[in-house]
């Protein structure tokens, strides 16, 4: 017990975050093998994962406040996570058999197939994700102090837990899955959880905290605003994750590492924000005005990379050309771009969570319930953001429009909460600063944002080269790329564009009517020449449709799939 109490619990939360993201990474990949790579399939899996954590936080957070040894509950729930996660490979085998037997989306249609995915994912993941949700409230309750109205301990644990998640993503994406495979990586995470459960069980008597009755003197704030703020924070962030992934795929390449690197940038920002709040929260009072500032600052952080526009694409291209075909340096370049776009917003979001928690009941007797409720509302908003973004916002608003819409939504929330702050505490000098921040953010909305140079060139695929770094030459290249695009649209799965003779998906040319005619036409016709008696042909992949179209002209063929 010579190690400080906060540090001991922080180390436990670091391990919890690490194992949780290893689980999530493995489960996402396993479900992709069953359900496919579509946005709807991924959104279904992510929604169940987040929903289970949110429900667990809400339900189990209430139990924490009435237990004399909250760290014992933490140990018990980590053990349940271990046991239920270790059994998920068996459930996944059953899910695979059921989904294949009913025919998948080709037989059920997208709507019914998505419902089946949700149900099967729920069956497989409901127990481990539910118990994951109770660990943060239990840890916060174990070290919560009566006088800590700013909830700095909560912020510290939240930040450290998220930094553990960063470690989990990096380990899973860049090392464990490649070297050990999905199953052994999952069981390694189970071993981490089992160790955490054992350590927490041994420490639990040292963290005994008699339950405190709620105090009437510390009445709740207007809970509707607190819950609304928590939901908005989660909604915006998961909505923007989808936008970021779509927008960054052309410049980062859309490889198996892209989503992992974006997730690392997201979690690193959130963790850093939580820790920053922990060290500064005691000096700053949690007020509605501070909450309004956080929303306005988050809007600025979202819109600033948008306003930088093609400068980010040029930077990505320069970093890729400087990497000299080294995977390490290429990955570091990708991470630098992801951090530039994502980190500032994530940092503000990391500050927001403990700020919102501290705006609730300033009562240590209900700290577990308080953290659980905020976490649940935040998770509910996150699920809504993933569904709205993944199921319709991108095709409806286009990626650039969705990017802007998210920042506008935050500005509206900042204005509304700021007005409530003036109504409650009167006009202050800081209100002028809030107005100036909002005004500056609104000005950035009028920038051009990313153009075809970012969206429809082969930067991520490594096929675009920058011959000169002179400003005029770069400007000439950008304008030429913009003039060449005749048509573009945002699909549910990808960004599409057409030049005069080429078809582009997420910045990569999938086929050219002239330049690729030799391969596209002959790839199909050679098969027909080698087997002139064939009556049926199968083309895997569409591209421009040239291979299928020319096969359809072969007289002996009756059908082309």
PDB file of C-alpha atoms in Angstrom, residues 275-536:
ATOM      1  CA  UNK A 275      -6.060  13.757 -17.610  1.00  0.00           C
ATOM      2  CA  UNK A 276      -5.761  17.485 -18.401  1.00  0.00           C
ATOM      3  CA  UNK A 277      -9.113  18.062 -16.682  1.00  0.00           C
ATOM      4  CA  UNK A 278      -7.950  16.034 -13.686  1.00  0.00           C
ATOM      5  CA  UNK A 279      -5.003  18.383 -13.126  1.00  0.00           C
ATOM      6  CA  UNK A 280      -6.891  21.619 -13.833  1.00  0.00           C
ATOM      7  CA  UNK A 281     -10.435  20.810 -12.714  1.00  0.00           C
ATOM      8  CA  UNK A 282      -9.888  21.803  -9.077  1.00  0.00           C
ATOM      9  CA  UNK A 283      -9.102  25.352 -10.198  1.00  0.00           C
ATOM     10  CA  UNK A 284     -12.113  25.771 -12.457  1.00  0.00           C
ATOM     11  CA  UNK A 285     -15.739  25.598 -11.385  1.00  0.00           C
ATOM     12  CA  UNK A 286     -18.056  23.389 -13.416  1.00  0.00           C
ATOM     13  CA  UNK A 287     -20.713  25.726 -14.797  1.00  0.00           C
ATOM     14  CA  UNK A 288     -23.114  25.803 -17.708  1.00  0.00           C
ATOM     15  CA  UNK A 289     -20.948  28.520 -19.210  1.00  0.00           C
ATOM     16  CA  UNK A 290     -17.941  26.179 -19.090  1.00  0.00           C
ATOM     17  CA  UNK A 291     -20.071  23.519 -20.795  1.00  0.00           C
ATOM     18  CA  UNK A 292     -21.118  25.996 -23.489  1.00  0.00           C
ATOM     19  CA  UNK A 293     -17.450  26.900 -23.998  1.00  0.00           C
ATOM     20  CA  UNK A 294     -16.570  23.224 -24.423  1.00  0.00           C
ATOM     21  CA  UNK A 295     -19.210  22.766 -27.149  1.00  0.00           C
ATOM     22  CA  UNK A 296     -18.080  25.911 -28.965  1.00  0.00           C
ATOM     23  CA  UNK A 297     -14.437  24.840 -28.698  1.00  0.00           C
ATOM     24  CA  UNK A 298     -15.313  21.395 -29.998  1.00  0.00           C
ATOM     25  CA  UNK A 299     -17.096  22.972 -32.976  1.00  0.00           C
ATOM     26  CA  UNK A 300     -13.952  25.000 -33.707  1.00  0.00           C
ATOM     27  CA  UNK A 301     -11.781  21.889 -33.390  1.00  0.00           C
ATOM     28  CA  UNK A 302     -14.046  20.065 -35.872  1.00  0.00           C
ATOM     29  CA  UNK A 303     -14.230  22.843 -38.459  1.00  0.00           C
ATOM     30  CA  UNK A 304     -10.568  23.937 -38.372  1.00  0.00           C
ATOM     31  CA  UNK A 305      -9.186  20.905 -40.313  1.00  0.00           C
ATOM     32  CA  UNK A 306     -12.076  21.382 -42.750  1.00  0.00           C
ATOM     33  CA  UNK A 307     -10.997  24.988 -43.290  1.00  0.00           C
ATOM     34  CA  UNK A 308      -7.403  23.831 -43.914  1.00  0.00           C
ATOM     35  CA  UNK A 309      -8.814  21.933 -46.870  1.00  0.00           C
ATOM     36  CA  UNK A 310      -6.343  20.620 -49.427  1.00  0.00           C
ATOM     37  CA  UNK A 311      -3.356  21.697 -47.334  1.00  0.00           C
ATOM     38  CA  UNK A 312      -3.904  18.487 -45.347  1.00  0.00           C
ATOM     39  CA  UNK A 313      -3.995  16.439 -48.565  1.00  0.00           C
ATOM     40  CA  UNK A 314      -0.724  18.033 -49.747  1.00  0.00           C
ATOM     41  CA  UNK A 315       0.859  17.325 -46.344  1.00  0.00           C
ATOM     42  CA  UNK A 316      -0.295  13.683 -46.529  1.00  0.00           C
ATOM     43  CA  UNK A 317       1.175  13.399 -50.022  1.00  0.00           C
ATOM     44  CA  UNK A 318       4.477  14.931 -48.907  1.00  0.00           C
ATOM     45  CA  UNK A 319       4.728  12.609 -45.906  1.00  0.00           C
ATOM     46  CA  UNK A 320       4.025   9.576 -48.060  1.00  0.00           C
ATOM     47  CA  UNK A 321       6.662  10.540 -50.615  1.00  0.00           C
ATOM     48  CA  UNK A 322       9.168  11.110 -47.792  1.00  0.00           C
ATOM     49  CA  UNK A 323       8.506   7.710 -46.200  1.00  0.00           C
ATOM     50  CA  UNK A 324      10.809   5.972 -48.748  1.00  0.00           C
ATOM     51  CA  UNK A 325       8.636   2.829 -48.874  1.00  0.00           C
ATOM     52  CA  UNK A 326       9.174   2.194 -45.158  1.00  0.00           C
ATOM     53  CA  UNK A 327       6.102   0.782 -43.443  1.00  0.00           C
ATOM     54  CA  UNK A 328       7.106   2.335 -40.119  1.00  0.00           C
ATOM     55  CA  UNK A 329       7.520   5.839 -41.537  1.00  0.00           C
ATOM     56  CA  UNK A 330       4.414   5.462 -43.702  1.00  0.00           C
ATOM     57  CA  UNK A 331       2.398   4.505 -40.608  1.00  0.00           C
ATOM     58  CA  UNK A 332       3.815   7.443 -38.656  1.00  0.00           C
ATOM     59  CA  UNK A 333       2.813   9.749 -41.505  1.00  0.00           C
ATOM     60  CA  UNK A 334      -0.705   8.321 -41.455  1.00  0.00           C
ATOM     61  CA  UNK A 335      -0.849   8.794 -37.681  1.00  0.00           C
ATOM     62  CA  UNK A 336       0.348  12.406 -37.986  1.00  0.00           C
ATOM     63  CA  UNK A 337      -2.492  13.223 -40.408  1.00  0.00           C
ATOM     64  CA  UNK A 338      -5.051  11.425 -38.218  1.00  0.00           C
ATOM     65  CA  UNK A 339      -3.845  13.351 -35.149  1.00  0.00           C
ATOM     66  CA  UNK A 340      -4.011  16.665 -37.017  1.00  0.00           C
ATOM     67  CA  UNK A 341      -7.642  16.084 -38.011  1.00  0.00           C
ATOM     68  CA  UNK A 342      -8.963  14.164 -34.999  1.00  0.00           C
ATOM     69  CA  UNK A 343      -6.907  14.887 -31.875  1.00  0.00           C
ATOM     70  CA  UNK A 344      -8.130  18.456 -31.057  1.00  0.00           C
ATOM     71  CA  UNK A 345     -11.793  17.387 -31.119  1.00  0.00           C
ATOM     72  CA  UNK A 346     -11.028  14.261 -29.101  1.00  0.00           C
ATOM     73  CA  UNK A 347      -9.118  16.303 -26.522  1.00  0.00           C
ATOM     74  CA  UNK A 348     -12.119  18.590 -25.940  1.00  0.00           C
ATOM     75  CA  UNK A 349     -14.413  15.545 -25.725  1.00  0.00           C
ATOM     76  CA  UNK A 350     -12.120  14.073 -23.059  1.00  0.00           C
ATOM     77  CA  UNK A 351     -12.600  17.226 -20.986  1.00  0.00           C
ATOM     78  CA  UNK A 352     -16.355  17.201 -21.525  1.00  0.00           C
ATOM     79  CA  UNK A 353     -17.135  13.872 -19.871  1.00  0.00           C
ATOM     80  CA  UNK A 354     -15.875  14.686 -16.340  1.00  0.00           C
ATOM     81  CA  UNK A 355     -17.199  18.235 -16.738  1.00  0.00           C
ATOM     82  CA  UNK A 356     -20.685  16.869 -17.412  1.00  0.00           C
ATOM     83  CA  UNK A 357     -20.342  14.424 -14.511  1.00  0.00           C
ATOM     84  CA  UNK A 358     -19.445  17.276 -12.152  1.00  0.00           C
ATOM     85  CA  UNK A 359     -22.471  19.283 -13.336  1.00  0.00           C
ATOM     86  CA  UNK A 360     -24.763  16.576 -11.967  1.00  0.00           C
ATOM     87  CA  UNK A 361     -25.272  15.797  -8.297  1.00  0.00           C
ATOM     88  CA  UNK A 362     -22.387  17.130  -6.236  1.00  0.00           C
ATOM     89  CA  UNK A 363     -22.854  14.285  -3.826  1.00  0.00           C
ATOM     90  CA  UNK A 364     -20.273  11.544  -3.241  1.00  0.00           C
ATOM     91  CA  UNK A 365     -23.025   9.328  -1.855  1.00  0.00           C
ATOM     92  CA  UNK A 366     -24.353   8.853  -5.379  1.00  0.00           C
ATOM     93  CA  UNK A 367     -21.151   9.057  -7.377  1.00  0.00           C
ATOM     94  CA  UNK A 368     -21.502   5.560  -8.853  1.00  0.00           C
ATOM     95  CA  UNK A 369     -25.043   6.256  -9.991  1.00  0.00           C
ATOM     96  CA  UNK A 370     -23.990   9.657 -11.286  1.00  0.00           C
ATOM     97  CA  UNK A 371     -21.099   8.337 -13.382  1.00  0.00           C
ATOM     98  CA  UNK A 372     -23.229   5.448 -14.613  1.00  0.00           C
ATOM     99  CA  UNK A 373     -26.061   7.714 -15.753  1.00  0.00           C
ATOM    100  CA  UNK A 374     -23.797  10.146 -17.588  1.00  0.00           C
ATOM    101  CA  UNK A 375     -21.955   7.234 -19.203  1.00  0.00           C
ATOM    102  CA  UNK A 376     -25.246   5.643 -20.253  1.00  0.00           C
ATOM    103  CA  UNK A 377     -26.589   8.861 -21.820  1.00  0.00           C
ATOM    104  CA  UNK A 378     -23.250   9.437 -23.516  1.00  0.00           C
ATOM    105  CA  UNK A 379     -23.318   5.901 -24.902  1.00  0.00           C
ATOM    106  CA  UNK A 380     -26.924   6.277 -26.057  1.00  0.00           C
ATOM    107  CA  UNK A 381     -25.952   9.406 -27.970  1.00  0.00           C
ATOM    108  CA  UNK A 382     -22.971   7.547 -29.444  1.00  0.00           C
ATOM    109  CA  UNK A 383     -25.221   4.756 -30.742  1.00  0.00           C
ATOM    110  CA  UNK A 384     -27.567   7.335 -32.282  1.00  0.00           C
ATOM    111  CA  UNK A 385     -24.592   9.078 -33.914  1.00  0.00           C
ATOM    112  CA  UNK A 386     -23.308   5.818 -35.387  1.00  0.00           C
ATOM    113  CA  UNK A 387     -26.762   4.922 -36.740  1.00  0.00           C
ATOM    114  CA  UNK A 388     -27.561   8.371 -38.151  1.00  0.00           C
ATOM    115  CA  UNK A 389     -24.115   8.737 -39.681  1.00  0.00           C
ATOM    116  CA  UNK A 390     -23.803   5.219 -41.008  1.00  0.00           C
ATOM    117  CA  UNK A 391     -27.369   4.701 -42.220  1.00  0.00           C
ATOM    118  CA  UNK A 392     -28.174   7.898 -44.090  1.00  0.00           C
ATOM    119  CA  UNK A 393     -26.454  11.189 -43.225  1.00  0.00           C
ATOM    120  CA  UNK A 394     -23.485  10.728 -45.554  1.00  0.00           C
ATOM    121  CA  UNK A 395     -25.503   9.963 -48.725  1.00  0.00           C
ATOM    122  CA  UNK A 396     -28.031  12.679 -47.816  1.00  0.00           C
ATOM    123  CA  UNK A 397     -25.675  15.513 -46.873  1.00  0.00           C
ATOM    124  CA  UNK A 398     -22.453  14.333 -48.582  1.00  0.00           C
ATOM    125  CA  UNK A 399     -19.373  13.937 -46.378  1.00  0.00           C
ATOM    126  CA  UNK A 400     -18.472  17.647 -46.464  1.00  0.00           C
ATOM    127  CA  UNK A 401     -22.054  18.602 -45.631  1.00  0.00           C
ATOM    128  CA  UNK A 402     -22.157  16.121 -42.740  1.00  0.00           C
ATOM    129  CA  UNK A 403     -18.862  17.548 -41.445  1.00  0.00           C
ATOM    130  CA  UNK A 404     -20.318  21.065 -41.463  1.00  0.00           C
ATOM    131  CA  UNK A 405     -23.669  19.954 -40.035  1.00  0.00           C
ATOM    132  CA  UNK A 406     -21.972  18.431 -36.994  1.00  0.00           C
ATOM    133  CA  UNK A 407     -20.135  21.667 -36.199  1.00  0.00           C
ATOM    134  CA  UNK A 408     -23.307  23.725 -36.715  1.00  0.00           C
ATOM    135  CA  UNK A 409     -25.186  21.438 -34.322  1.00  0.00           C
ATOM    136  CA  UNK A 410     -22.530  22.029 -31.658  1.00  0.00           C
ATOM    137  CA  UNK A 411     -22.715  25.806 -32.183  1.00  0.00           C
ATOM    138  CA  UNK A 412     -26.488  25.720 -31.698  1.00  0.00           C
ATOM    139  CA  UNK A 413     -26.046  23.694 -28.489  1.00  0.00           C
ATOM    140  CA  UNK A 414     -23.376  26.112 -27.249  1.00  0.00           C
ATOM    141  CA  UNK A 415     -25.687  29.077 -27.852  1.00  0.00           C
ATOM    142  CA  UNK A 416     -28.596  27.357 -26.096  1.00  0.00           C
ATOM    143  CA  UNK A 417     -26.566  26.329 -23.038  1.00  0.00           C
ATOM    144  CA  UNK A 418     -24.869  29.735 -22.965  1.00  0.00           C
ATOM    145  CA  UNK A 419     -28.285  31.410 -22.901  1.00  0.00           C
ATOM    146  CA  UNK A 420     -29.297  29.159 -19.986  1.00  0.00           C
ATOM    147  CA  UNK A 421     -26.080  30.181 -18.206  1.00  0.00           C
ATOM    148  CA  UNK A 422     -26.942  33.885 -18.601  1.00  0.00           C
ATOM    149  CA  UNK A 423     -30.459  33.201 -17.317  1.00  0.00           C
ATOM    150  CA  UNK A 424     -29.072  31.398 -14.248  1.00  0.00           C
ATOM    151  CA  UNK A 425     -25.973  33.456 -13.370  1.00  0.00           C
ATOM    152  CA  UNK A 426     -26.369  36.695 -15.314  1.00  0.00           C
ATOM    153  CA  UNK A 427     -24.154  38.247 -17.984  1.00  0.00           C
ATOM    154  CA  UNK A 428     -20.409  37.839 -17.338  1.00  0.00           C
ATOM    155  CA  UNK A 429     -17.251  38.952 -19.089  1.00  0.00           C
ATOM    156  CA  UNK A 430     -16.627  35.356 -20.155  1.00  0.00           C
ATOM    157  CA  UNK A 431     -19.852  35.516 -22.154  1.00  0.00           C
ATOM    158  CA  UNK A 432     -18.138  37.948 -24.523  1.00  0.00           C
ATOM    159  CA  UNK A 433     -15.346  35.428 -25.011  1.00  0.00           C
ATOM    160  CA  UNK A 434     -17.906  32.707 -25.772  1.00  0.00           C
ATOM    161  CA  UNK A 435     -19.596  34.942 -28.359  1.00  0.00           C
ATOM    162  CA  UNK A 436     -16.229  35.713 -29.995  1.00  0.00           C
ATOM    163  CA  UNK A 437     -15.355  32.016 -30.141  1.00  0.00           C
ATOM    164  CA  UNK A 438     -18.687  31.185 -31.767  1.00  0.00           C
ATOM    165  CA  UNK A 439     -18.304  34.066 -34.232  1.00  0.00           C
ATOM    166  CA  UNK A 440     -14.799  32.962 -35.286  1.00  0.00           C
ATOM    167  CA  UNK A 441     -16.023  29.387 -35.780  1.00  0.00           C
ATOM    168  CA  UNK A 442     -18.912  30.555 -37.959  1.00  0.00           C
ATOM    169  CA  UNK A 443     -16.475  32.477 -40.197  1.00  0.00           C
ATOM    170  CA  UNK A 444     -14.581  29.227 -40.895  1.00  0.00           C
ATOM    171  CA  UNK A 445     -17.764  27.655 -42.285  1.00  0.00           C
ATOM    172  CA  UNK A 446     -17.341  29.785 -45.417  1.00  0.00           C
ATOM    173  CA  UNK A 447     -14.038  28.147 -46.429  1.00  0.00           C
ATOM    174  CA  UNK A 448     -13.970  25.862 -49.462  1.00  0.00           C
ATOM    175  CA  UNK A 449     -12.995  22.799 -47.491  1.00  0.00           C
ATOM    176  CA  UNK A 450     -11.539  19.645 -49.084  1.00  0.00           C
ATOM    177  CA  UNK A 451     -11.757  19.506 -52.885  1.00  0.00           C
ATOM    178  CA  UNK A 452     -11.044  16.815 -55.469  1.00  0.00           C
ATOM    179  CA  UNK A 453      -7.322  16.936 -54.622  1.00  0.00           C
ATOM    180  CA  UNK A 454      -8.201  15.470 -51.211  1.00  0.00           C
ATOM    181  CA  UNK A 455     -11.179  13.345 -52.149  1.00  0.00           C
ATOM    182  CA  UNK A 456     -10.503  11.844 -55.574  1.00  0.00           C
ATOM    183  CA  UNK A 457      -6.752  11.491 -56.118  1.00  0.00           C
ATOM    184  CA  UNK A 458      -4.616   8.453 -55.404  1.00  0.00           C
ATOM    185  CA  UNK A 459      -2.690   9.871 -52.438  1.00  0.00           C
ATOM    186  CA  UNK A 460      -3.569   6.973 -50.151  1.00  0.00           C
ATOM    187  CA  UNK A 461      -3.000   4.412 -52.902  1.00  0.00           C
ATOM    188  CA  UNK A 462       0.469   5.839 -53.571  1.00  0.00           C
ATOM    189  CA  UNK A 463      -0.271   6.589 -57.244  1.00  0.00           C
ATOM    190  CA  UNK A 464      -0.272  10.395 -57.012  1.00  0.00           C
ATOM    191  CA  UNK A 465       3.096  12.149 -57.046  1.00  0.00           C
ATOM    192  CA  UNK A 466       3.989  15.785 -56.382  1.00  0.00           C
ATOM    193  CA  UNK A 467       6.757  16.751 -58.806  1.00  0.00           C
ATOM    194  CA  UNK A 468       7.278  20.236 -57.384  1.00  0.00           C
ATOM    195  CA  UNK A 469       6.710  21.781 -53.958  1.00  0.00           C
ATOM    196  CA  UNK A 470       6.465  25.329 -55.293  1.00  0.00           C
ATOM    197  CA  UNK A 471       3.231  27.036 -54.294  1.00  0.00           C
ATOM    198  CA  UNK A 472       2.202  27.945 -57.846  1.00  0.00           C
ATOM    199  CA  UNK A 473       2.829  24.411 -59.104  1.00  0.00           C
ATOM    200  CA  UNK A 474       0.798  22.924 -56.240  1.00  0.00           C
ATOM    201  CA  UNK A 475      -2.043  25.371 -56.934  1.00  0.00           C
ATOM    202  CA  UNK A 476      -1.948  24.395 -60.616  1.00  0.00           C
ATOM    203  CA  UNK A 477      -2.219  20.683 -59.741  1.00  0.00           C
ATOM    204  CA  UNK A 478      -5.159  21.289 -57.371  1.00  0.00           C
ATOM    205  CA  UNK A 479      -7.060  23.307 -59.979  1.00  0.00           C
ATOM    206  CA  UNK A 480      -6.403  20.718 -62.669  1.00  0.00           C
ATOM    207  CA  UNK A 481      -7.751  17.938 -60.425  1.00  0.00           C
ATOM    208  CA  UNK A 482     -10.885  19.954 -59.621  1.00  0.00           C
ATOM    209  CA  UNK A 483     -11.561  20.650 -63.316  1.00  0.00           C
ATOM    210  CA  UNK A 484     -11.183  16.978 -64.210  1.00  0.00           C
ATOM    211  CA  UNK A 485     -14.037  15.743 -61.997  1.00  0.00           C
ATOM    212  CA  UNK A 486     -17.275  15.608 -64.000  1.00  0.00           C
ATOM    213  CA  UNK A 487     -19.482  13.908 -61.396  1.00  0.00           C
ATOM    214  CA  UNK A 488     -19.266  12.903 -57.723  1.00  0.00           C
ATOM    215  CA  UNK A 489     -21.616  11.436 -55.153  1.00  0.00           C
ATOM    216  CA  UNK A 490     -21.468  10.095 -51.599  1.00  0.00           C
ATOM    217  CA  UNK A 491     -22.610   6.488 -51.313  1.00  0.00           C
ATOM    218  CA  UNK A 492     -23.413   4.619 -48.133  1.00  0.00           C
ATOM    219  CA  UNK A 493     -20.183   2.643 -48.461  1.00  0.00           C
ATOM    220  CA  UNK A 494     -17.810   4.916 -50.416  1.00  0.00           C
ATOM    221  CA  UNK A 495     -17.178   8.263 -52.126  1.00  0.00           C
ATOM    222  CA  UNK A 496     -17.570   7.943 -55.895  1.00  0.00           C
ATOM    223  CA  UNK A 497     -16.403  10.188 -58.730  1.00  0.00           C
ATOM    224  CA  UNK A 498     -15.880  10.127 -62.522  1.00  0.00           C
ATOM    225  CA  UNK A 499     -13.392  11.788 -64.749  1.00  0.00           C
ATOM    226  CA  UNK A 500     -13.906  11.712 -68.498  1.00  0.00           C
ATOM    227  CA  UNK A 501     -12.677   8.137 -68.852  1.00  0.00           C
ATOM    228  CA  UNK A 502     -12.081   6.814 -65.300  1.00  0.00           C
ATOM    229  CA  UNK A 503     -14.221   5.675 -62.372  1.00  0.00           C
ATOM    230  CA  UNK A 504     -12.931   6.525 -58.847  1.00  0.00           C
ATOM    231  CA  UNK A 505     -13.843   4.960 -55.484  1.00  0.00           C
ATOM    232  CA  UNK A 506     -12.449   6.571 -52.286  1.00  0.00           C
ATOM    233  CA  UNK A 507      -9.680   8.227 -54.302  1.00  0.00           C
ATOM    234  CA  UNK A 508      -8.616   5.034 -56.080  1.00  0.00           C
ATOM    235  CA  UNK A 509      -9.217   4.531 -59.805  1.00  0.00           C
ATOM    236  CA  UNK A 510     -11.234   1.322 -60.116  1.00  0.00           C
ATOM    237  CA  UNK A 511     -11.261   1.336 -63.894  1.00  0.00           C
ATOM    238  CA  UNK A 512     -10.560   3.445 -66.958  1.00  0.00           C
ATOM    239  CA  UNK A 513     -12.514   3.030 -70.179  1.00  0.00           C
ATOM    240  CA  UNK A 514      -9.445   3.844 -72.301  1.00  0.00           C
ATOM    241  CA  UNK A 515      -6.328   3.285 -70.195  1.00  0.00           C
ATOM    242  CA  UNK A 516      -7.519   0.006 -68.665  1.00  0.00           C
ATOM    243  CA  UNK A 517      -9.359  -1.363 -71.712  1.00  0.00           C
ATOM    244  CA  UNK A 518      -6.670  -3.934 -72.461  1.00  0.00           C
ATOM    245  CA  UNK A 519      -7.008  -5.655 -69.096  1.00  0.00           C
ATOM    246  CA  UNK A 520     -10.711  -5.035 -68.410  1.00  0.00           C
ATOM    247  CA  UNK A 521     -11.892  -6.380 -71.771  1.00  0.00           C
ATOM    248  CA  UNK A 522      -9.423  -9.198 -72.236  1.00  0.00           C
ATOM    249  CA  UNK A 523      -9.690 -10.457 -68.630  1.00  0.00           C
ATOM    250  CA  UNK A 524     -13.222 -11.574 -69.507  1.00  0.00           C
ATOM    251  CA  UNK A 525     -12.785 -12.570 -73.148  1.00  0.00           C
ATOM    252  CA  UNK A 526      -9.747 -14.807 -72.560  1.00  0.00           C
ATOM    253  CA  UNK A 527     -11.923 -17.083 -70.397  1.00  0.00           C
ATOM    254  CA  UNK A 528     -14.536 -17.297 -73.146  1.00  0.00           C
ATOM    255  CA  UNK A 529     -11.846 -18.034 -75.768  1.00  0.00           C
ATOM    256  CA  UNK A 530     -10.360 -20.821 -73.642  1.00  0.00           C
ATOM    257  CA  UNK A 531     -13.782 -22.410 -73.053  1.00  0.00           C
ATOM    258  CA  UNK A 532     -15.929 -21.699 -76.140  1.00  0.00           C
ATOM    259  CA  UNK A 533     -18.659 -24.127 -74.982  1.00  0.00           C
ATOM    260  CA  UNK A 534     -19.332 -22.247 -71.721  1.00  0.00           C
ATOM    261  CA  UNK A 535     -22.896 -20.977 -71.263  1.00  0.00           C
ATOM    262  CA  UNK A 536     -22.538 -19.115 -67.953  1.00  0.00           C
TER     263      UNK A 536
END
